[in-house]
CSV table of C-alpha atoms in Angstrom, one decimal:
chain,number,residue,atom,x,y,z
A,7,MET,CA,-12.1,-88.8,-0.8
A,8,ASN,CA,-11.5,-92.0,1.3
A,9,ASP,CA,-12.7,-92.8,4.8
A,10,VAL,CA,-9.3,-93.6,6.0
A,11,PRO,CA,-7.6,-90.4,5.7
A,12,ARG,CA,-3.9,-90.8,4.2
A,13,LEU,CA,-2.3,-88.7,7.2
A,14,HIS,CA,-3.9,-88.4,10.8
A,15,MET,CA,-2.3,-86.3,13.2
A,16,HIS,CA,-4.1,-87.0,16.6
A,17,GLU,CA,-3.5,-84.4,19.5
A,18,VAL,CA,-0.5,-83.3,18.9
A,19,VAL,CA,1.6,-81.7,21.9
A,20,LYS,CA,5.2,-80.1,21.7
A,21,THR,CA,6.4,-77.2,24.2
A,22,PHE,CA,10.1,-75.6,24.6
A,23,GLY,CA,10.5,-74.8,28.3
A,24,PRO,CA,7.2,-72.9,29.1
A,25,VAL,CA,6.0,-72.0,25.5
A,26,ARG,CA,3.3,-75.2,24.6
A,27,ALA,CA,4.1,-74.6,20.9
A,28,LEU,CA,1.3,-77.0,19.8
A,29,ASP,CA,-1.3,-77.8,22.2
A,30,ALA,CA,-3.3,-81.0,21.0
A,31,VAL,CA,-3.3,-80.3,17.2
A,32,SER,CA,-5.2,-82.8,15.5
A,33,LEU,CA,-4.7,-82.3,11.6
A,34,GLU,CA,-6.4,-84.8,9.0
A,35,VAL,CA,-5.3,-84.6,5.2
A,36,ALA,CA,-6.9,-87.0,2.3
A,37,ALA,CA,-4.9,-89.0,-0.3
A,38,ARG,CA,-5.4,-86.4,-4.1
A,39,GLU,CA,-5.9,-83.8,-1.9
A,40,VAL,CA,-3.9,-79.8,-1.5
A,41,HIS,CA,-4.6,-79.2,2.1
A,42,GLY,CA,-3.6,-75.6,3.1
A,43,LEU,CA,-2.3,-74.8,6.8
A,44,LEU,CA,-2.7,-71.5,7.7
A,45,GLY,CA,-2.1,-68.9,10.3
A,46,GLY,CA,0.2,-66.4,11.9
A,47,ASN,CA,3.5,-66.0,13.6
A,48,GLY,CA,3.8,-68.2,15.7
A,49,ALA,CA,0.4,-70.2,14.9
A,50,GLY,CA,2.5,-73.4,15.5
A,51,LYS,CA,1.8,-74.6,11.2
A,52,THR,CA,5.8,-75.1,10.6
A,53,THR,CA,6.2,-76.9,14.0
A,54,LEU,CA,3.4,-79.2,13.6
A,55,MET,CA,4.9,-80.2,10.5
A,56,ASN,CA,8.6,-80.0,11.7
A,57,VAL,CA,7.3,-82.9,14.0
A,58,LEU,CA,5.5,-84.9,10.6
A,59,PHE,CA,9.1,-84.7,9.2
A,60,GLY,CA,10.9,-85.8,12.5
A,61,LEU,CA,12.7,-82.7,13.2
A,62,TYR,CA,10.9,-82.2,16.5
A,63,ALA,CA,10.0,-84.9,18.7
A,64,ALA,CA,6.5,-84.3,19.7
A,65,ASP,CA,5.6,-84.8,23.6
A,66,SER,CA,2.5,-86.4,23.4
A,67,GLY,CA,0.0,-87.5,20.5
A,68,ALA,CA,-0.5,-90.0,17.8
A,69,VAL,CA,0.5,-90.3,13.9
A,70,ARG,CA,-1.3,-92.6,11.7
A,71,ILE,CA,-0.6,-92.7,8.0
A,72,ASP,CA,-3.0,-94.4,5.7
A,73,GLY,CA,-4.7,-96.1,8.9
A,74,GLU,CA,-1.8,-97.1,10.6
A,75,GLU,CA,-0.1,-95.8,13.7
A,76,VAL,CA,3.9,-94.9,13.2
A,77,SER,CA,6.6,-93.7,15.0
A,78,ILE,CA,8.8,-90.7,13.4
A,79,ASN,CA,12.1,-90.2,15.1
A,80,SER,CA,13.7,-88.4,12.3
A,81,PRO,CA,13.7,-87.4,8.6
A,82,LYS,CA,15.1,-90.8,7.8
A,83,ASP,CA,12.0,-92.3,9.4
A,84,ALA,CA,9.9,-89.6,7.8
A,85,ILE,CA,11.3,-90.1,4.4
A,86,ALA,CA,11.0,-94.1,4.6
A,87,LEU,CA,7.9,-93.5,5.6
A,88,GLY,CA,6.8,-91.5,2.2
A,89,VAL,CA,6.9,-87.8,4.0
A,90,GLY,CA,9.2,-85.5,1.8
A,91,MET,CA,9.6,-81.7,3.3
A,92,VAL,CA,10.5,-78.6,1.2
A,93,HIS,CA,11.6,-76.0,3.5
A,94,GLN,CA,12.3,-72.4,2.8
A,95,THR,CA,15.7,-72.5,3.1
A,96,PHE,CA,17.0,-75.0,0.7
A,97,LEU,CA,19.5,-77.5,1.9
A,98,GLN,CA,21.5,-77.5,-1.6
A,99,VAL,CA,25.3,-77.9,-2.7
A,100,GLU,CA,25.8,-75.2,-4.2
A,101,ASN,CA,28.6,-76.9,-6.9
A,102,TYR,CA,27.0,-80.2,-7.0
A,103,THR,CA,24.7,-80.6,-10.4
A,104,VAL,CA,20.7,-81.4,-9.9
A,105,VAL,CA,21.2,-85.1,-9.9
A,106,GLU,CA,24.2,-84.9,-7.6
A,107,ASN,CA,21.7,-83.1,-5.0
A,108,VAL,CA,18.8,-85.2,-5.7
A,109,VAL,CA,20.4,-88.2,-4.9
A,110,LEU,CA,22.8,-86.9,-2.1
A,111,GLY,CA,22.2,-89.4,0.7
A,112,THR,CA,20.9,-92.0,-1.5
A,113,ARG,CA,22.6,-95.1,-2.9
A,114,PRO,CA,21.8,-95.6,-6.9
A,115,GLU,CA,21.6,-99.1,-7.8
A,116,GLY,CA,24.6,-100.5,-9.9
A,117,SER,CA,27.7,-99.3,-10.4
A,118,HIS,CA,28.9,-95.7,-9.8
A,119,GLY,CA,28.4,-95.1,-13.2
A,120,SER,CA,25.4,-96.9,-13.9
A,121,GLY,CA,23.8,-96.1,-11.2
A,122,MET,CA,24.1,-92.3,-11.5
A,123,ALA,CA,23.0,-92.7,-15.2
A,124,ALA,CA,19.8,-94.5,-14.0
A,125,ALA,CA,19.3,-92.1,-11.0
A,126,ARG,CA,19.4,-89.3,-14.1
A,127,ASP,CA,17.4,-91.2,-15.9
A,128,ARG,CA,14.5,-91.5,-13.3
A,129,ILE,CA,15.3,-87.5,-12.5
A,130,VAL,CA,14.3,-86.7,-16.1
A,131,GLU,CA,11.5,-89.0,-16.2
A,132,LEU,CA,9.6,-87.3,-12.7
A,133,SER,CA,10.6,-83.6,-14.1
A,134,ARG,CA,8.5,-84.2,-17.2
A,135,ARG,CA,5.8,-86.6,-15.7
A,136,PHE,CA,4.8,-83.6,-13.1
A,137,GLY,CA,6.1,-80.4,-15.3
A,138,LEU,CA,8.7,-79.8,-13.0
A,139,GLU,CA,11.5,-78.8,-16.2
A,140,VAL,CA,14.7,-78.5,-14.9
A,141,ASP,CA,18.7,-79.5,-16.4
A,142,PRO,CA,18.9,-82.9,-14.6
A,143,ASP,CA,23.3,-81.5,-15.7
A,144,ALA,CA,23.1,-77.6,-14.5
A,145,THR,CA,25.2,-77.0,-11.3
A,146,ILE,CA,23.0,-75.5,-8.5
A,147,GLU,CA,24.6,-72.3,-8.2
A,148,GLN,CA,23.7,-71.7,-12.1
A,149,LEU,CA,20.2,-71.7,-10.9
A,150,PRO,CA,17.3,-68.8,-10.6
A,151,VAL,CA,15.4,-69.9,-6.9
A,152,GLY,CA,12.1,-71.2,-8.8
A,153,VAL,CA,14.4,-73.6,-10.5
A,154,ARG,CA,16.0,-74.9,-7.3
A,155,GLN,CA,12.8,-75.3,-5.5
A,156,ARG,CA,11.6,-77.9,-8.6
A,157,VAL,CA,15.3,-79.6,-7.5
A,158,GLU,CA,14.0,-80.0,-3.9
A,159,ILE,CA,10.7,-81.0,-5.4
A,160,LEU,CA,12.6,-83.5,-7.4
A,161,LYS,CA,14.3,-84.3,-4.4
A,162,ALA,CA,11.3,-85.5,-2.3
A,163,LEU,CA,9.5,-87.4,-5.3
A,164,TYR,CA,12.6,-89.5,-6.0
A,165,ARG,CA,12.7,-90.7,-2.3
A,166,GLY,CA,8.9,-91.6,-2.8
A,167,ALA,CA,6.9,-88.9,-1.3
A,168,LYS,CA,3.7,-90.2,-0.8
A,169,ILE,CA,2.8,-86.5,1.7
A,170,LEU,CA,4.6,-83.8,0.6
A,171,ILE,CA,5.1,-80.7,2.8
A,172,LEU,CA,5.8,-77.3,1.0
A,173,ASP,CA,6.9,-74.4,3.6
A,174,GLU,CA,5.8,-70.8,1.5
A,175,PRO,CA,6.7,-71.9,-1.5
A,176,THR,CA,5.3,-68.8,-3.5
A,177,THR,CA,7.4,-66.4,-1.7
A,178,ASN,CA,10.2,-65.8,-4.1
A,179,LEU,CA,8.4,-67.2,-7.5
A,180,THR,CA,7.2,-65.1,-10.2
A,181,PRO,CA,3.2,-65.1,-11.3
A,182,GLN,CA,4.3,-67.5,-14.0
A,183,GLU,CA,6.4,-70.1,-11.8
A,184,VAL,CA,3.7,-69.8,-9.3
A,185,ASP,CA,0.9,-70.8,-12.0
A,186,ALA,CA,3.1,-73.9,-13.2
A,187,LEU,CA,4.3,-74.6,-9.6
A,188,PHE,CA,0.1,-75.2,-8.8
A,189,ALA,CA,-0.2,-77.0,-12.2
A,190,SER,CA,2.4,-79.5,-10.8
A,191,LEU,CA,0.6,-80.2,-7.7
A,192,ARG,CA,-2.8,-80.6,-9.1
A,193,THR,CA,-1.3,-83.5,-11.1
A,194,MET,CA,0.6,-85.0,-7.9
A,195,VAL,CA,-2.7,-85.2,-6.4
A,196,ASP,CA,-4.4,-86.8,-9.1
A,197,GLU,CA,-1.7,-89.3,-9.6
A,198,GLY,CA,-2.8,-90.5,-5.7
A,199,MET,CA,-0.4,-87.8,-3.5
A,200,SER,CA,-0.9,-85.7,-0.5
A,201,VAL,CA,0.0,-82.3,-0.5
A,202,ILE,CA,0.2,-80.0,2.3
A,203,LEU,CA,1.2,-76.1,1.6
A,204,ILE,CA,2.2,-73.9,4.6
A,205,THR,CA,1.2,-70.7,3.7
A,206,HIS,CA,0.1,-67.0,4.8
A,207,LYS,CA,-1.0,-66.1,1.1
A,208,ILE,CA,-5.1,-66.4,1.4
A,209,ARG,CA,-5.6,-65.4,-2.6
A,210,GLU,CA,-3.2,-68.4,-4.0
A,211,THR,CA,-4.7,-70.6,-0.9
A,212,LEU,CA,-8.1,-70.3,-2.4
A,213,ALA,CA,-6.8,-71.1,-5.8
A,214,VAL,CA,-5.3,-74.2,-5.0
A,215,CYS,CA,-6.2,-75.9,-1.9
A,216,ASP,CA,-9.6,-78.6,-1.6
A,217,ARG,CA,-9.2,-77.8,1.9
A,218,MET,CA,-7.7,-75.5,4.6
A,219,THR,CA,-7.0,-75.9,8.4
A,220,VAL,CA,-5.9,-72.6,10.3
A,221,MET,CA,-4.4,-72.7,13.2
A,222,ARG,CA,-3.6,-69.9,15.9
A,223,ASP,CA,-1.5,-70.2,19.3
A,224,GLY,CA,-0.2,-73.5,19.0
A,225,ALA,CA,-3.8,-74.7,18.4
A,226,ARG,CA,-6.3,-76.0,15.4
A,227,VAL,CA,-9.2,-73.4,15.2
A,228,GLN,CA,-11.2,-74.8,12.1
A,229,THR,CA,-10.7,-76.9,9.2
A,230,LEU,CA,-12.6,-75.7,5.6
A,231,GLU,CA,-13.5,-76.6,2.7
A,232,ARG,CA,-12.6,-74.2,-0.2
A,233,SER,CA,-16.7,-73.5,-1.1
A,234,GLU,CA,-17.0,-72.7,2.4
A,235,THR,CA,-14.8,-69.3,2.9
A,236,ASP,CA,-14.0,-66.7,1.1
A,237,GLN,CA,-10.8,-64.0,1.1
A,238,GLU,CA,-12.5,-62.0,4.2
A,239,HIS,CA,-13.7,-64.9,5.9
A,240,LEU,CA,-10.7,-66.6,6.2
A,241,ALA,CA,-8.2,-63.6,6.9
A,242,ALA,CA,-10.9,-63.2,9.8
A,243,VAL,CA,-10.4,-67.0,10.8
A,244,MET,CA,-6.6,-66.4,10.6
A,245,VAL,CA,-6.4,-63.6,13.2
A,246,GLY,CA,-9.3,-64.3,15.2
A,247,GLU,CA,-11.2,-60.6,14.6
A,248,SER,CA,-14.4,-60.3,13.3
A,249,HIS,CA,-13.8,-57.0,11.2
A,250,GLY,CA,-11.3,-59.0,8.8
A,251,SER,CA,-7.6,-57.4,8.3
A,252,TYR,CA,-8.0,-58.6,4.6
A,253,ASP,CA,-10.5,-55.7,4.3
A,254,ALA,CA,-8.1,-53.1,6.1
A,255,VAL,CA,-5.0,-54.2,4.5
A,256,GLN,CA,-7.0,-53.6,1.2
A,257,ALA,CA,-8.4,-50.5,2.0
A,258,ILE,CA,-4.8,-49.1,3.1
A,259,VAL,CA,-3.4,-50.5,-0.4
A,260,GLU,CA,-6.5,-48.8,-2.7
A,261,GLU,CA,-5.1,-46.0,-0.5
A,262,THR,CA,-2.0,-46.4,-1.5
A,263,HIS,CA,-3.0,-46.4,-5.3
A,264,GLU,CA,-5.0,-43.0,-5.3
A,265,ARG,CA,-1.5,-41.1,-5.2
A,266,ARG,CA,-0.3,-40.6,-8.5
A,267,THR,CA,1.8,-36.9,-8.4
A,268,PHE,CA,4.5,-36.4,-6.4
A,269,GLU,CA,7.6,-34.0,-5.7
A,270,PRO,CA,11.0,-35.0,-6.1
A,271,GLY,CA,12.1,-36.2,-2.6
A,272,VAL,CA,15.0,-38.4,-3.5
A,273,VAL,CA,17.4,-38.2,-7.4
A,274,VAL,CA,19.6,-41.0,-7.7
A,275,THR,CA,21.9,-40.5,-10.4
A,276,GLY,CA,24.6,-43.2,-12.3
A,277,ALA,CA,24.6,-44.7,-9.5
A,278,ALA,CA,27.5,-47.8,-10.0
A,279,VAL,CA,28.0,-50.6,-7.3
A,280,ARG,CA,29.7,-53.7,-7.1
A,281,ASN,CA,28.9,-56.6,-5.3
A,282,ASP,CA,31.0,-58.9,-2.7
A,283,HIS,CA,33.2,-60.2,-5.0
A,284,GLY,CA,34.4,-57.1,-6.8
A,285,VAL,CA,31.8,-57.3,-9.9
A,286,GLU,CA,30.1,-54.4,-10.6
A,287,LEU,CA,26.3,-55.0,-11.0
A,288,ILE,CA,24.7,-52.2,-11.0
A,289,HIS,CA,25.6,-49.8,-14.2
A,290,ASP,CA,24.8,-46.0,-14.4
A,291,PHE,CA,21.0,-46.7,-12.4
A,292,ASP,CA,18.8,-43.3,-12.4
A,293,LEU,CA,16.0,-43.2,-10.1
A,294,THR,CA,13.8,-40.4,-8.9
A,295,VAL,CA,11.3,-41.2,-5.3
A,296,GLY,CA,9.0,-38.8,-4.9
A,297,ALA,CA,8.3,-37.6,-1.5
A,298,GLY,CA,5.3,-39.3,-0.4
A,299,GLU,CA,5.5,-42.2,-2.7
A,300,VAL,CA,6.0,-45.8,-2.7
A,301,VAL,CA,8.1,-47.5,-5.6
A,302,GLY,CA,8.5,-51.0,-5.3
A,303,PHE,CA,11.6,-52.8,-7.0
A,304,ALA,CA,10.3,-56.5,-8.4
A,305,GLY,CA,13.4,-58.7,-8.8
A,306,VAL,CA,14.3,-62.3,-8.3
A,307,ALA,CA,16.6,-62.1,-5.5
A,308,GLY,CA,20.4,-62.0,-6.7
A,309,ASN,CA,19.8,-59.4,-9.3
A,310,GLY,CA,21.3,-56.3,-7.3
A,311,GLN,CA,18.8,-55.3,-5.0
A,312,VAL,CA,20.6,-55.9,-2.3
A,313,GLU,CA,23.3,-54.3,-3.8
A,314,LEU,CA,21.8,-51.2,-4.7
A,315,ALA,CA,19.8,-50.5,-1.4
A,316,GLU,CA,22.8,-50.6,0.6
A,317,ALA,CA,24.7,-48.0,-1.9
A,318,LEU,CA,21.5,-45.6,-1.6
A,319,THR,CA,21.6,-46.1,2.3
A,320,GLY,CA,25.5,-45.5,2.5
A,321,VAL,CA,26.1,-49.2,4.3
A,322,ARG,CA,28.1,-49.7,0.6
A,323,PRO,CA,30.3,-46.9,-1.1
A,324,PRO,CA,29.3,-47.0,-4.7
A,325,LEU,CA,32.3,-46.8,-7.6
A,326,ARG,CA,30.2,-43.5,-8.9
A,327,GLY,CA,27.3,-41.9,-8.8
A,328,GLN,CA,25.1,-39.5,-6.7
A,329,LEU,CA,22.3,-39.5,-4.1
A,330,LYS,CA,20.2,-36.3,-3.0
A,331,VAL,CA,17.6,-36.6,-0.4
A,332,GLY,CA,15.8,-33.4,-0.7
A,333,GLU,CA,18.6,-30.7,-1.1
A,334,LYS,CA,21.2,-32.7,0.5
A,335,GLN,CA,23.9,-34.3,-1.3
A,336,LEU,CA,24.7,-37.6,0.2
A,337,SER,CA,27.0,-39.5,-2.0
A,338,GLY,CA,30.7,-39.9,-0.3
A,339,THR,CA,29.7,-38.8,2.9
A,340,PRO,CA,29.9,-40.1,6.4
A,341,THR,CA,27.2,-43.0,7.6
A,342,ALA,CA,26.2,-40.6,10.4
A,343,THR,CA,25.6,-37.5,7.7
A,344,TRP,CA,22.8,-40.3,5.9
A,345,LEU,CA,21.3,-40.6,9.7
A,346,ASP,CA,21.0,-37.1,10.2
A,347,SER,CA,19.9,-36.5,7.0
A,348,GLY,CA,16.6,-38.7,7.8
A,349,VAL,CA,17.9,-42.4,5.9
A,350,ALA,CA,16.5,-44.9,7.4
A,351,TYR,CA,17.0,-48.7,6.4
A,352,VAL,CA,15.3,-52.0,7.2
A,353,PRO,CA,18.0,-54.7,5.5
A,354,GLU,CA,17.2,-58.4,4.0
A,355,ASP,CA,19.1,-60.2,6.7
A,356,ARG,CA,18.0,-59.3,9.8
A,357,HIS,CA,19.8,-61.4,11.9
A,358,ARG,CA,23.1,-60.3,10.6
A,359,ASP,CA,22.7,-56.8,9.5
A,360,GLY,CA,19.6,-55.3,11.5
A,361,ILE,CA,20.5,-56.6,15.2
A,362,LEU,CA,23.2,-56.7,18.1
A,363,PRO,CA,21.9,-60.1,19.3
A,364,LYS,CA,23.8,-60.0,22.5
A,365,LEU,CA,22.2,-56.6,23.3
A,366,GLY,CA,19.0,-55.9,24.6
A,367,ILE,CA,15.9,-54.3,22.7
A,368,THR,CA,16.3,-51.0,24.3
A,369,GLU,CA,20.2,-50.8,23.0
A,370,ASN,CA,18.7,-52.3,19.5
A,371,LEU,CA,16.3,-49.7,19.2
A,372,ILE,CA,18.5,-46.8,20.3
A,373,LEU,CA,21.2,-47.8,17.2
A,374,GLY,CA,21.8,-45.0,14.5
A,375,SER,CA,19.7,-41.9,16.9
A,376,HIS,CA,22.4,-42.7,20.1
A,377,ARG,CA,24.0,-39.4,18.6
A,378,ALA,CA,20.9,-37.6,18.4
A,379,SER,CA,20.1,-34.8,20.7
A,380,ARG,CA,16.8,-36.1,21.5
A,381,ALA,CA,18.7,-39.4,22.5
A,382,ARG,CA,20.8,-37.8,25.1
A,383,LYS,CA,21.0,-36.1,28.2
A,384,GLY,CA,24.5,-33.9,29.7
A,385,GLY,CA,26.3,-35.3,26.7
A,386,LEU,CA,25.5,-38.7,27.9
A,387,ILE,CA,22.8,-41.6,26.5
A,388,ASP,CA,19.5,-40.9,28.2
A,389,TRP,CA,19.2,-44.6,28.9
A,390,ARG,CA,15.4,-44.1,31.0
A,391,GLY,CA,14.5,-42.3,27.8
A,392,ALA,CA,15.5,-44.9,25.9
A,393,LYS,CA,13.8,-47.7,28.0
A,394,GLN,CA,11.3,-45.7,28.0
A,395,ARG,CA,10.5,-45.8,24.5
A,396,ALA,CA,11.6,-48.9,24.1
A,397,GLU,CA,8.7,-49.8,26.1
A,398,GLN,CA,6.3,-47.8,24.3
A,399,ALA,CA,7.9,-49.9,20.9
A,400,ILE,CA,7.4,-52.9,22.4
A,401,ALA,CA,3.5,-52.4,23.0
A,402,THR,CA,2.9,-50.1,19.8
A,403,PHE,CA,4.5,-52.9,17.6
A,404,SER,CA,3.7,-55.9,19.6
A,405,ILE,CA,7.0,-57.1,20.3
A,406,ARG,CA,6.6,-60.1,22.3
A,407,ALA,CA,9.5,-59.8,24.8
A,408,ASN,CA,9.7,-60.2,28.7
A,409,SER,CA,11.1,-56.9,28.9
A,410,ALA,CA,13.1,-53.9,27.0
A,411,ALA,CA,16.2,-55.7,28.7
A,412,THR,CA,15.6,-59.2,26.7
A,413,ARG,CA,18.5,-59.8,24.2
A,414,ALA,CA,17.7,-59.5,20.6
A,415,GLY,CA,18.9,-62.7,19.8
A,416,ASP,CA,16.5,-64.4,21.8
A,417,LEU,CA,13.5,-62.9,19.7
A,418,SER,CA,11.6,-64.9,16.8
A,419,GLY,CA,12.1,-64.0,13.4
A,420,GLY,CA,9.1,-61.9,13.5
A,421,ASN,CA,9.5,-60.1,16.9
A,422,ILE,CA,13.3,-59.2,15.9
A,423,GLN,CA,11.5,-57.9,12.1
A,424,ARG,CA,9.4,-56.0,14.6
A,425,VAL,CA,12.1,-54.4,16.7
A,426,ILE,CA,14.0,-53.1,13.3
A,427,LEU,CA,10.7,-51.7,11.9
A,428,ALA,CA,10.2,-49.8,15.2
A,429,ARG,CA,13.7,-48.5,15.1
A,430,ALA,CA,13.4,-47.2,11.6
A,431,PHE,CA,9.9,-45.5,12.0
A,432,ALA,CA,11.0,-44.0,15.3
A,433,HIS,CA,13.9,-42.0,12.9
A,434,ARG,CA,10.9,-40.2,11.3
A,435,PRO,CA,12.9,-40.7,8.1
A,436,GLY,CA,12.7,-38.6,5.1
A,437,PHE,CA,14.1,-41.6,3.1
A,438,LEU,CA,13.1,-45.2,4.0
A,439,VAL,CA,14.5,-48.3,2.1
A,440,LEU,CA,12.6,-51.4,3.0
A,441,HIS,CA,13.7,-54.5,2.2
A,442,ASN,CA,11.1,-57.6,2.8
A,443,PRO,CA,9.7,-55.6,5.4
A,444,THR,CA,7.0,-58.0,6.0
A,445,ARG,CA,8.5,-61.2,5.8
A,446,GLY,CA,8.0,-63.5,9.0
A,447,LEU,CA,4.7,-61.6,9.7
A,448,ASP,CA,1.1,-62.4,10.0
A,449,ILE,CA,-1.9,-60.4,8.6
A,450,GLY,CA,-2.5,-58.7,11.3
A,451,SER,CA,1.1,-57.5,11.8
A,452,THR,CA,1.4,-56.7,7.8
A,453,ARG,CA,-1.5,-54.6,8.1
A,454,PHE,CA,0.0,-52.5,11.1
A,455,VAL,CA,3.7,-51.8,8.7
A,456,TYR,CA,1.4,-50.8,5.9
A,457,GLU,CA,-0.5,-48.2,8.4
A,458,GLN,CA,3.1,-47.2,9.4
A,459,ILE,CA,3.8,-46.7,5.7
A,460,ARG,CA,1.3,-45.2,4.9
A,461,ALA,CA,1.8,-42.7,7.8
A,462,ALA,CA,5.1,-42.2,6.8
A,463,THR,CA,4.5,-41.0,3.1
A,464,ASP,CA,1.5,-38.6,4.5
A,465,GLU,CA,4.7,-36.4,6.2
A,466,GLY,CA,6.5,-36.7,2.8
A,467,CYS,CA,8.7,-39.4,3.5
A,468,ALA,CA,10.0,-41.0,0.2
A,469,VAL,CA,9.6,-45.1,0.9
A,470,LEU,CA,11.9,-47.6,-1.6
A,471,LEU,CA,10.3,-51.1,-1.2
A,472,VAL,CA,12.5,-54.0,-1.7
A,473,SER,CA,10.8,-57.4,-1.9
A,474,GLU,CA,11.0,-60.7,-3.4
A,475,ASP,CA,7.2,-61.2,-2.6
A,476,LEU,CA,5.7,-59.6,-5.8
A,477,ASP,CA,2.2,-59.6,-4.0
A,478,GLU,CA,3.6,-57.4,-1.6
A,479,VAL,CA,5.3,-55.0,-3.9
A,480,LEU,CA,2.1,-54.7,-6.6
A,481,ALA,CA,-0.4,-53.9,-3.4
A,482,ILE,CA,1.6,-51.1,-2.0
A,483,SER,CA,3.6,-49.5,-4.7
A,484,ASP,CA,2.5,-45.9,-6.6
A,485,ARG,CA,5.4,-47.1,-9.2
A,486,VAL,CA,6.7,-50.3,-9.9
A,487,VAL,CA,10.2,-50.7,-11.2
A,488,ALA,CA,11.6,-54.3,-12.5
A,489,LEU,CA,15.1,-55.4,-12.0
A,490,TYR,CA,17.1,-57.8,-14.2
A,491,GLN,CA,20.8,-58.0,-13.6
A,492,GLY,CA,21.5,-54.8,-12.3
A,493,ALA,CA,19.5,-52.8,-14.7
A,494,GLN,CA,15.7,-51.5,-14.9
A,495,VAL,CA,14.2,-53.0,-17.3
A,496,GLY,CA,10.7,-52.0,-16.8
A,497,GLU,CA,8.3,-49.2,-15.1
A,498,TRP,CA,4.8,-49.2,-14.4
A,499,ALA,CA,2.4,-46.5,-12.8
A,500,SER,CA,0.3,-48.1,-9.6
A,501,GLY,CA,-3.3,-49.6,-11.3
A,502,GLU,CA,-1.6,-50.4,-14.9
A,503,VAL,CA,0.3,-53.4,-13.7
A,504,ASP,CA,0.4,-56.5,-15.4
A,505,PRO,CA,1.8,-59.0,-13.1
A,506,TYR,CA,2.8,-61.6,-16.0
A,507,GLU,CA,4.4,-59.2,-17.7
A,508,VAL,CA,6.3,-57.7,-14.6
A,509,GLY,CA,7.0,-61.8,-14.3
A,510,ARG,CA,8.6,-62.0,-17.7
A,511,ARG,CA,10.7,-58.9,-17.3
A,512,MET,CA,12.1,-59.5,-13.8
A,513,THR,CA,13.0,-62.7,-15.2
A,514,GLY,CA,14.8,-61.4,-18.3
A,515,LEU,CA,12.2,-61.5,-21.1
A,516,GLY,CA,10.8,-59.3,-22.7
A,517,GLU,CA,12.1,-55.5,-24.4
A,518,GLU,CA,14.1,-53.6,-21.9
A,519,GLY,CA,12.7,-50.2,-21.1
A,520,ALA,CA,9.6,-48.9,-19.6
A,521,ALA,CA,6.4,-51.0,-20.4
């Protein structure tokens, strides 16, 4: 590595009101390096990179690129200095082509026609050079999430990025797409670029990063060479615990995988479901989830998981089909009947479907159970008891809030997720549908969620896990079902799963049916 780092952020401070989000954080990244930036919720990883990309203005501190101190007041400044950032949520125009999205905001040289042709040629060249295969003339709405990510990377490369920031880039990718992405990153650094990878996936960090910096509570904890650490040590540094949260998660996973035989708990027969546009997306779907079993759905986003989960929890009326929980037939019954029958749901969109943002934590936690006898006194809601249960949930689920009266909309995304999970598990469900349950949670919180799932299955709860994070599906499911275009295209028992085969099936490759 050169003596002068490609990037040096020196004692950067950023506050939001009374919260000190970055506490004199320093970071060095060399040229020709993939540098991992790790930490739990609220560690400050994304905030630090948002400062570098000009989305936030630092209160104090300095930024040097190739040894020269620079001033970055906007993303335009950052891009001009060779900094590119690919966010978790892609900023794309759905009905524009790849080329149109890449050049958006720039001025291709020449007349409109010749300029766009030259831009197209440049994008094709970058695509081939860095292994970022994409049809330059395809419209964005036609592309799966992995290809959309390549478009965002090409957008940064087209603008001349020499420092590329990727925020949790592998969450929605198949194993094959992860391998391809990492190969592209190695090509980039071999050509002199620097890559900063914001991630919580320890195994992937060790697979691709040359060095890694761990942050906690807005401060830099340690920078490590890949050869100096392993999974357990890195997890312990991240969460500040000597006992190793990674080991604890693995122990829960191993226990889950030991459970192999189950009595039927939930039976779905002939389910057909429309999407929001009236198109029948799920066709004659059959599924059995055992009492005490975790069945995981593996699929690329947009292949019917949301619609099926909503139909199986009474949120979306199916076109046809039957669902039984135990001996209770729930299809066609009111939502209250589903709730009374022990059905609980953690939705995909926590902001839109999971909370009432203007109401407090207490009110949000009582949703769905406010008619139950345990929540009422003298025919009215027992608000004193509800507040006490909310305070207990805040402590149990480590919800960061000033009080039970804190408005749900004022919480961070990870804390909103904890509120929704606390509400779901409080119902003591017989059928629990979890959609991306640990999105936005750190290792310690993820371990806690897995423990709660384990406790629920020990009591006979049937669990359906829907997650775009394939690692999570494979980690805690007793059985894995691959979905593609609303149909089941593969099924595996735990311990018999080849992640690459699952990846093939969930992207429409391979023969349909059970593996």
